[in-house]
Coordinates of C-alpha atoms and ligand atoms in Angstrom, one line a residue:
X3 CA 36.3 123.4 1.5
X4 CA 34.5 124.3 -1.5
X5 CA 31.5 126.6 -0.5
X6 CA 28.4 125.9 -2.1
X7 CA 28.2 128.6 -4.3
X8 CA 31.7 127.6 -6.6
X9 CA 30.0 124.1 -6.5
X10 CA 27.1 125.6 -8.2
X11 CA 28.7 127.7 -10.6
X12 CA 30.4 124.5 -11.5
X13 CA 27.7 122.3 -11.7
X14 CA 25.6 125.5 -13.6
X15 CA 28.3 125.0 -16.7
X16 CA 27.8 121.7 -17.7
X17 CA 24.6 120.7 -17.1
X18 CA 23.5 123.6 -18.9
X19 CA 25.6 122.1 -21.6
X20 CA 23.9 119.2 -21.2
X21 CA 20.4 120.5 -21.3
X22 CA 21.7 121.8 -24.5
X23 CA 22.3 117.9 -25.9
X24 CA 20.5 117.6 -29.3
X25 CA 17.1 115.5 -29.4
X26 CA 15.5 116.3 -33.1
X27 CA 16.8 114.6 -35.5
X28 CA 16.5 117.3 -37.8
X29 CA 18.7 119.9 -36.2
X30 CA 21.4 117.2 -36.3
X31 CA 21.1 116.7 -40.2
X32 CA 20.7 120.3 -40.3
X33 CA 23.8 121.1 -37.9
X34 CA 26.0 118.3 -39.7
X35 CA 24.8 118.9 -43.3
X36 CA 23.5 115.2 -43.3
X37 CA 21.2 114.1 -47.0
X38 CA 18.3 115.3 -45.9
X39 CA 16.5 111.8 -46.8
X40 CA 17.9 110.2 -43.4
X41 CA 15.4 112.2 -41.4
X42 CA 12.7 109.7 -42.2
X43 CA 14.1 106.5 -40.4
X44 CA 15.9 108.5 -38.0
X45 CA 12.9 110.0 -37.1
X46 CA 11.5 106.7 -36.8
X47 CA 14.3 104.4 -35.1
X48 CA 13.9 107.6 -32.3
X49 CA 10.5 107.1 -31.5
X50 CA 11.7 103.8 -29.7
X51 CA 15.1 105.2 -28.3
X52 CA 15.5 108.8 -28.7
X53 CA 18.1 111.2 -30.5
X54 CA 20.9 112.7 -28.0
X55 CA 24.1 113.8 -28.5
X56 CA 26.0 117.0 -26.6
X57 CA 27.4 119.9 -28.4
X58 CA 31.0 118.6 -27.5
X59 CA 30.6 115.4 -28.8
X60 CA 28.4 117.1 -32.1
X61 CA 31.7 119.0 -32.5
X62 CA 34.0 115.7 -33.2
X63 CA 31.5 114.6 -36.0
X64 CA 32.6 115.5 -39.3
X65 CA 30.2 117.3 -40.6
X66 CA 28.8 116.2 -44.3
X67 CA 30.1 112.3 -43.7
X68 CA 26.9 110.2 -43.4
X69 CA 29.7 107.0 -42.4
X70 CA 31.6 109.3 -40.0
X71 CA 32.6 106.4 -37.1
X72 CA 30.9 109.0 -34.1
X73 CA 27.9 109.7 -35.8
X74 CA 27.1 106.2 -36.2
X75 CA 27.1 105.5 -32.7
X76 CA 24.5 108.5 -32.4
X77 CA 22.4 108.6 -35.8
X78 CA 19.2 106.5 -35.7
X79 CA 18.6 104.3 -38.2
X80 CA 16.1 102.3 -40.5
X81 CA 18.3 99.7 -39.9
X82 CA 17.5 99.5 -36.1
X83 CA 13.6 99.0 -36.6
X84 CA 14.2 95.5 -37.8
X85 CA 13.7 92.8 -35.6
X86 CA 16.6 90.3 -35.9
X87 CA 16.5 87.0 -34.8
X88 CA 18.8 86.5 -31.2
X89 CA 18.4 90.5 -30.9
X90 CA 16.7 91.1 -27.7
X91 CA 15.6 93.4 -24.9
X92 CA 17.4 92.5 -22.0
X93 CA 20.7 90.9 -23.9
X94 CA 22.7 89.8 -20.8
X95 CA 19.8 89.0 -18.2
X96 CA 20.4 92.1 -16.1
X97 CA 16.4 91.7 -15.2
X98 CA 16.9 88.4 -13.5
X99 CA 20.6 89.8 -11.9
X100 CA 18.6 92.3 -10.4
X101 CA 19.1 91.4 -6.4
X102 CA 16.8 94.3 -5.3
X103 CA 16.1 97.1 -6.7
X104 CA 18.4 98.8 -9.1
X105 CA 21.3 96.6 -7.5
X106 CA 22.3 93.7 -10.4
X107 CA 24.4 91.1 -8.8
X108 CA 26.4 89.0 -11.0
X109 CA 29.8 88.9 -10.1
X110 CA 31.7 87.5 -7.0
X111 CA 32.6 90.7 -4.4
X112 CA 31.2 92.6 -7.4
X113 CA 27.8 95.2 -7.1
X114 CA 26.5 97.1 -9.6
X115 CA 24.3 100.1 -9.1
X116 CA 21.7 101.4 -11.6
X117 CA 22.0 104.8 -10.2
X118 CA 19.7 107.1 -13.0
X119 CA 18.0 106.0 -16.4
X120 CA 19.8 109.3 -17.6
X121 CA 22.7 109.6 -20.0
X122 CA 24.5 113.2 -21.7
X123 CA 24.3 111.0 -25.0
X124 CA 22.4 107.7 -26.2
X125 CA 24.6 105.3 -28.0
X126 CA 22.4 103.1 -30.6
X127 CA 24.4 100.1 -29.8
X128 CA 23.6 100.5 -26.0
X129 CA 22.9 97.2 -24.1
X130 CA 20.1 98.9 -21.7
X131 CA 18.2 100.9 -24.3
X132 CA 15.5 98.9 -23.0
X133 CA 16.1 98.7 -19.6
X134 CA 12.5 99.6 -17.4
X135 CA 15.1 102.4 -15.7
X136 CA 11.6 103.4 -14.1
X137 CA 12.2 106.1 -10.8
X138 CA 16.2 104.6 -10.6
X139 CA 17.7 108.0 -9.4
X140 CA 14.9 109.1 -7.1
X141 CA 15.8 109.8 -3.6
X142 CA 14.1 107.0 -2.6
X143 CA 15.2 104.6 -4.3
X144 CA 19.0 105.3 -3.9
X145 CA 18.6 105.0 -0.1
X146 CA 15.9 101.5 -1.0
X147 CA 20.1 100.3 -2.5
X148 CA 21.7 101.8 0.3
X149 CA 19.8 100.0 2.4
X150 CA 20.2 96.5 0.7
X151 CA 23.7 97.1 0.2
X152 CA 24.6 97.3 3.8
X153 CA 23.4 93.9 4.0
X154 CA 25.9 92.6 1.3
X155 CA 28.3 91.9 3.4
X156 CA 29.8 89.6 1.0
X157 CA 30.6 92.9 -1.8
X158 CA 33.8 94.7 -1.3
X159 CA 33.2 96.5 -4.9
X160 CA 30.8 99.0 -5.4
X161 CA 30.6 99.4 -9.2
X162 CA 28.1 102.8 -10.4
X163 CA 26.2 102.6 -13.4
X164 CA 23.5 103.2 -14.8
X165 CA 22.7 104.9 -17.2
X166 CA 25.5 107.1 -16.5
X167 CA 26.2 107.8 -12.9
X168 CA 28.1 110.9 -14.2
X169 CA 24.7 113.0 -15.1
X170 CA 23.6 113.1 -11.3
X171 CA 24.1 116.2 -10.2
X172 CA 27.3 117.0 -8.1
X173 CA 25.1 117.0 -4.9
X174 CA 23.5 113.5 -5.4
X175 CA 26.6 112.2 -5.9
X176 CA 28.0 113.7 -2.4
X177 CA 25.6 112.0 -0.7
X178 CA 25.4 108.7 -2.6
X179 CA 29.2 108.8 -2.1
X180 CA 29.1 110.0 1.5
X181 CA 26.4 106.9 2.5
X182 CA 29.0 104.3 0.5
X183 CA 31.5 105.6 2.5
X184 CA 29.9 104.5 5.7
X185 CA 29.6 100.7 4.6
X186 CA 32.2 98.8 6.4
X187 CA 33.0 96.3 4.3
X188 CA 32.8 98.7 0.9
X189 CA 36.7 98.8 0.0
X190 CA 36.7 99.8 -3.6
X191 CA 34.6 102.0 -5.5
X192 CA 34.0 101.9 -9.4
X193 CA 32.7 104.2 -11.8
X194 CA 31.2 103.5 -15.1
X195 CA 31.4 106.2 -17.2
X196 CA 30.7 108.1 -20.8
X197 CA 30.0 111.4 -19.5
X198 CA 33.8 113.0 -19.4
X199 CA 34.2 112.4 -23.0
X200 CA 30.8 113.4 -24.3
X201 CA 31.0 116.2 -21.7
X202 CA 34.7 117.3 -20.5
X203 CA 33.8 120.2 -18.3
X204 CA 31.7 117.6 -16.2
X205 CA 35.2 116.8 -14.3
X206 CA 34.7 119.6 -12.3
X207 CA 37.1 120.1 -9.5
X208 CA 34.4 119.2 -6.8
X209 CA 33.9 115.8 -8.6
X210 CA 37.7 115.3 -8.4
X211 CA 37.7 116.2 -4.9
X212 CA 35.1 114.2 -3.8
X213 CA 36.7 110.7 -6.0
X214 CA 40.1 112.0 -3.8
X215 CA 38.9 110.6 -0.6
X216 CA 41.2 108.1 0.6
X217 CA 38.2 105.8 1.6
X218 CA 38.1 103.6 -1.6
X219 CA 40.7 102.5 -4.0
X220 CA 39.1 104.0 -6.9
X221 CA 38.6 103.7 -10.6
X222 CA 36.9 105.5 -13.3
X223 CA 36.5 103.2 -16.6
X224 CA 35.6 105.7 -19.3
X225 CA 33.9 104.1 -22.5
X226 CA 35.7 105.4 -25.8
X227 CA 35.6 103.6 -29.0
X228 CA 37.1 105.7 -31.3
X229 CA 40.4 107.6 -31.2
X230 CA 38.9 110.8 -32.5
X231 CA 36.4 111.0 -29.1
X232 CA 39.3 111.3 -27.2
X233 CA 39.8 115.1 -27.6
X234 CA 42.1 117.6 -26.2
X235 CA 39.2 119.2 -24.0
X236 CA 39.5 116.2 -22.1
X237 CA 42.9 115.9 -21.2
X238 CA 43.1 118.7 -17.8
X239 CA 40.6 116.4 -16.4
X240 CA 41.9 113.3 -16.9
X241 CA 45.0 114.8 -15.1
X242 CA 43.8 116.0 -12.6
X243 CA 41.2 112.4 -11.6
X244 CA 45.0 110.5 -12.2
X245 CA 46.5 113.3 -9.8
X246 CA 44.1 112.5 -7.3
X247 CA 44.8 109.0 -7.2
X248 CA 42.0 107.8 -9.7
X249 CA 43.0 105.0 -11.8
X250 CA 41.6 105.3 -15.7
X251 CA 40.3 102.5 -17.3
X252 CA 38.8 102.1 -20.5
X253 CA 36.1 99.8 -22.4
X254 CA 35.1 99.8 -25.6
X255 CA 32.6 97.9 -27.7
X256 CA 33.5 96.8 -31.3
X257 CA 31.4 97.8 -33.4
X258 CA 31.1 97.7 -37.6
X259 CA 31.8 101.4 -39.3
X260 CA 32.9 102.6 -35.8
X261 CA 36.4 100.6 -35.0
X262 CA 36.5 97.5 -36.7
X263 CA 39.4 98.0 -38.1
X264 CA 43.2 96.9 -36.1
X265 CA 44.3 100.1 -37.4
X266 CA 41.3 102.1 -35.5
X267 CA 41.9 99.6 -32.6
X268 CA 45.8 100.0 -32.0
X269 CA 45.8 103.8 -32.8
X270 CA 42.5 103.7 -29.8
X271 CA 44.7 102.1 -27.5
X272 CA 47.5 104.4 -27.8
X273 CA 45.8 107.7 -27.8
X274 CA 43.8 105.9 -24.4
X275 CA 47.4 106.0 -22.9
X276 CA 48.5 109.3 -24.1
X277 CA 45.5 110.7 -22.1
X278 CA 47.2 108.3 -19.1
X279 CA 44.4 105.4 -19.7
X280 CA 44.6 102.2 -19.5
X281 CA 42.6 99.7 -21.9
X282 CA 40.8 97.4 -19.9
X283 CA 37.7 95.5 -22.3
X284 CA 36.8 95.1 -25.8
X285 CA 33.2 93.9 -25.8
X286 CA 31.9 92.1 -28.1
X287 CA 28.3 93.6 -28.9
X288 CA 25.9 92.5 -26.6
X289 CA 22.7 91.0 -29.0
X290 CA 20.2 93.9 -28.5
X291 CA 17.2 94.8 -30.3
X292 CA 17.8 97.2 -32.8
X293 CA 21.9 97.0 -32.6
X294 CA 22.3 94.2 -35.1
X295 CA 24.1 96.6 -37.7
X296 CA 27.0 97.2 -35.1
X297 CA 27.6 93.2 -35.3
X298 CA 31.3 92.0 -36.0
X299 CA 31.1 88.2 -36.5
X300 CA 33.9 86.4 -34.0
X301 CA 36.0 85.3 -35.9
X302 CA 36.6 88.7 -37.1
X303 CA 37.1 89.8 -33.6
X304 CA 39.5 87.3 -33.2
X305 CA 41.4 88.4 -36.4
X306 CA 41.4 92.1 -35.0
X307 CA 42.1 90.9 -31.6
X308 CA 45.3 89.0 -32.8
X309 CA 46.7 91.8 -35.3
X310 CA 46.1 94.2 -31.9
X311 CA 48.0 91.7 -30.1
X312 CA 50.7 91.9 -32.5
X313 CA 51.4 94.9 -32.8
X314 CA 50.8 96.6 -29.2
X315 CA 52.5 96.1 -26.2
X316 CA 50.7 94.1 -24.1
X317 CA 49.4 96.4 -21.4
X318 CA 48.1 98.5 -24.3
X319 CA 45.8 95.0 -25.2
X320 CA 42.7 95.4 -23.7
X321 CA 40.7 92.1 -23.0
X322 CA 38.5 90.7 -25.9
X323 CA 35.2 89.3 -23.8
X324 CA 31.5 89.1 -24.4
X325 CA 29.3 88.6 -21.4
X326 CA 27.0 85.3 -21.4
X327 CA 23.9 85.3 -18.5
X328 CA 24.9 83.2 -16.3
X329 CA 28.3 83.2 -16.1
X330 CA 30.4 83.6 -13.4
X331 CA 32.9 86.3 -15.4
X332 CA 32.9 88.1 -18.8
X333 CA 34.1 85.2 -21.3
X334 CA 37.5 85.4 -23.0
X335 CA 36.9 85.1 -26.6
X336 CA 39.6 82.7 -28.4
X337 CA 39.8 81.3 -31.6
Ligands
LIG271 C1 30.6 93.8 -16.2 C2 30.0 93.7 -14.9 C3 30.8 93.9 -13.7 C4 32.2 94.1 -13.8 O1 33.0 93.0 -14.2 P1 34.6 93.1 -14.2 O2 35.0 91.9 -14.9 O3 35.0 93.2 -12.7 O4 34.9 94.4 -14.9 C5 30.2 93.7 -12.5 N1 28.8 93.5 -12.3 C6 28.0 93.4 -13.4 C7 26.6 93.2 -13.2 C8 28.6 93.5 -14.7 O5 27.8 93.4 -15.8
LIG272 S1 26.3 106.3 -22.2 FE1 26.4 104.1 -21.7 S2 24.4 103.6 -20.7 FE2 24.2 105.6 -21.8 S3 23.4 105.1 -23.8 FE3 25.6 105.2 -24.0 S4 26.3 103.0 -23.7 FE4 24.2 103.2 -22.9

């Protein structure tokens, strides 16, 4: 048993490393010796989705490099203030998915949970950075989903998300895990997640020990886009979630100046299984307002997607899909 005071101490170290993220624009320029004349439109493009971005992952930046691929996915931008035609709030109709609250229902035997607004680090590309997250990981509402699930009989998958399920505290997720665990026909449990490699030390043994349980088959799909996030801090954890019987998954979203490149790409999907993951998607970037600079046009994809494909070996080629409302799967994207 863990007593509750090592599961404290735990949970003490990282989320006080998270309430240490960075929010002011400023400090980052400051901290990563950014031209001062980004503050501006940075200052600007937060007002509608604001600055964060952990120490950890502040660390991997390099410093002085206003094109560095990581601090792209975390800088705002002028750019992101201009409304784009086909650039939207609510790019892949989670809104009308929504079967009750905070429970979006697309997929067959598939449930996804929007278990907290709350995230260690906002990604400027991020397909719910205008999602009405409202009270999603209140007490109240977790059990409103607990309840609603139970009558899903239909769902064998229990996918979290959010959000990232990863920033509620290790004691929310006990419970939310302990009532899963009590729905009959619940046989595999997902997790959705950016926190480990924005925030290593959140793979606390007590998290590991808790994703041990032989309840659920279990996965972890960790969302890394660029070789360089996947750091050496990182790796203990991963062992030890694969050790327990965790299997590692990973998407990524392409994305211009990040990893639109097949060099980026194939390197990606080798350090992913070097740190025993597997690549699972490559996502096309969902059309959301104020992401339109991320866009790579499909054909390119395709380009990319084919040099990957010659190059890798095939379980190292992760899936190239978009997601359309409406359909019944992510869509394959072929030439
Ligand atoms: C992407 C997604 C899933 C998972 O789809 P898989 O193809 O099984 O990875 C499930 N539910 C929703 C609402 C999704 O958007
Ligand atoms: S961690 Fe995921 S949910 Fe959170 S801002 Fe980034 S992409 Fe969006």
């Amino acid at each position: 048993m863990i007593t509750p005071t090592v599961l404290d101490a735990e949970s003490d170290r990282w989320q006080r490393e998270l309430a240490q993220a960075i929010g002011d624009p400023e400090a980052l320029i400051e901290l990563l010796d950014l031209p001062k004349a980004l503050l501006p439109e940075a200052r600007a493009a937060a007002r509608d989705f604001p600055l964060r971005v952990t120490r950890h992952y502040l660390g991997l930046i390099r410093p002085g490099d206003p094109d560095d691929a990581l601090l792209r996915q975390v800088l705002p931008l002028g750019a992101e203030c201009r409304p784009t035609p086909g650039y939207v709030n609510d790019p892949v109709g989670d809104l009308a998915a929504r079967a009750g609250s905070g429970i979006v229902h697309k997929y067959h035997g598939r449930a996804l949970l929007i278990t907290t607004g709350a995230c260690a680090i906002h990604c400027r590309y991020c397909f719910r950075r205008h999602y009405p997250y409202g009270e999603d990981n209140s007490i109240r509402h977790h059990e409103t989903m607990l309840q609603q699930l139970r009558g899903m009989t239909d769902v064998s998958e229990v996918i979290l998300s959010g959000g990232d399920p990863l920033s509620l505290s290790d004691r929310r997720l006990q419970r939310l895990l302990e009532a899963l665990a009590s729905i009959p026909h619940l046989e595999r449990l997902r997790i959705h997640t950016r926190l480990p490699v924005v925030l290593p030390e959140r793979i606390t043994p007590h998290l590991v020990k808790q994703l041990a349980t032989r309840r659920f088959a279990t996965s972890l799909v960790l969302h890394v886009n660029h070789p360089r996030e996947l750091s050496d801090a990182l790796r203990p954890g991963l062992w030890r979630l694969r050790a327990a019987g965790v299997t590692l998954l990973n998407q990524s979203v392409l994305l211009r100046g990040v990893n639109d490149s097949a060099e980026t790409l194939c390197h990606l999907s080798e350090a992913l299984f070097d740190h025993g993951i597997l690549p699972y998607y490559l996502h096309l970037l969902d059309p959301v307002a104020g992401a339109a600079h991320f866009e790579v046009a499909e054909t390119n994809a395709i380009a990319l997607h084919e040099a990957m494909r010659a190059r890798l070996p095939g379980y190292l080629l992760p899936r190239l899909v978009r997601e359309v409302p409406g359909d019944s799967a992510k869509r394959p994207v072929h030439r």
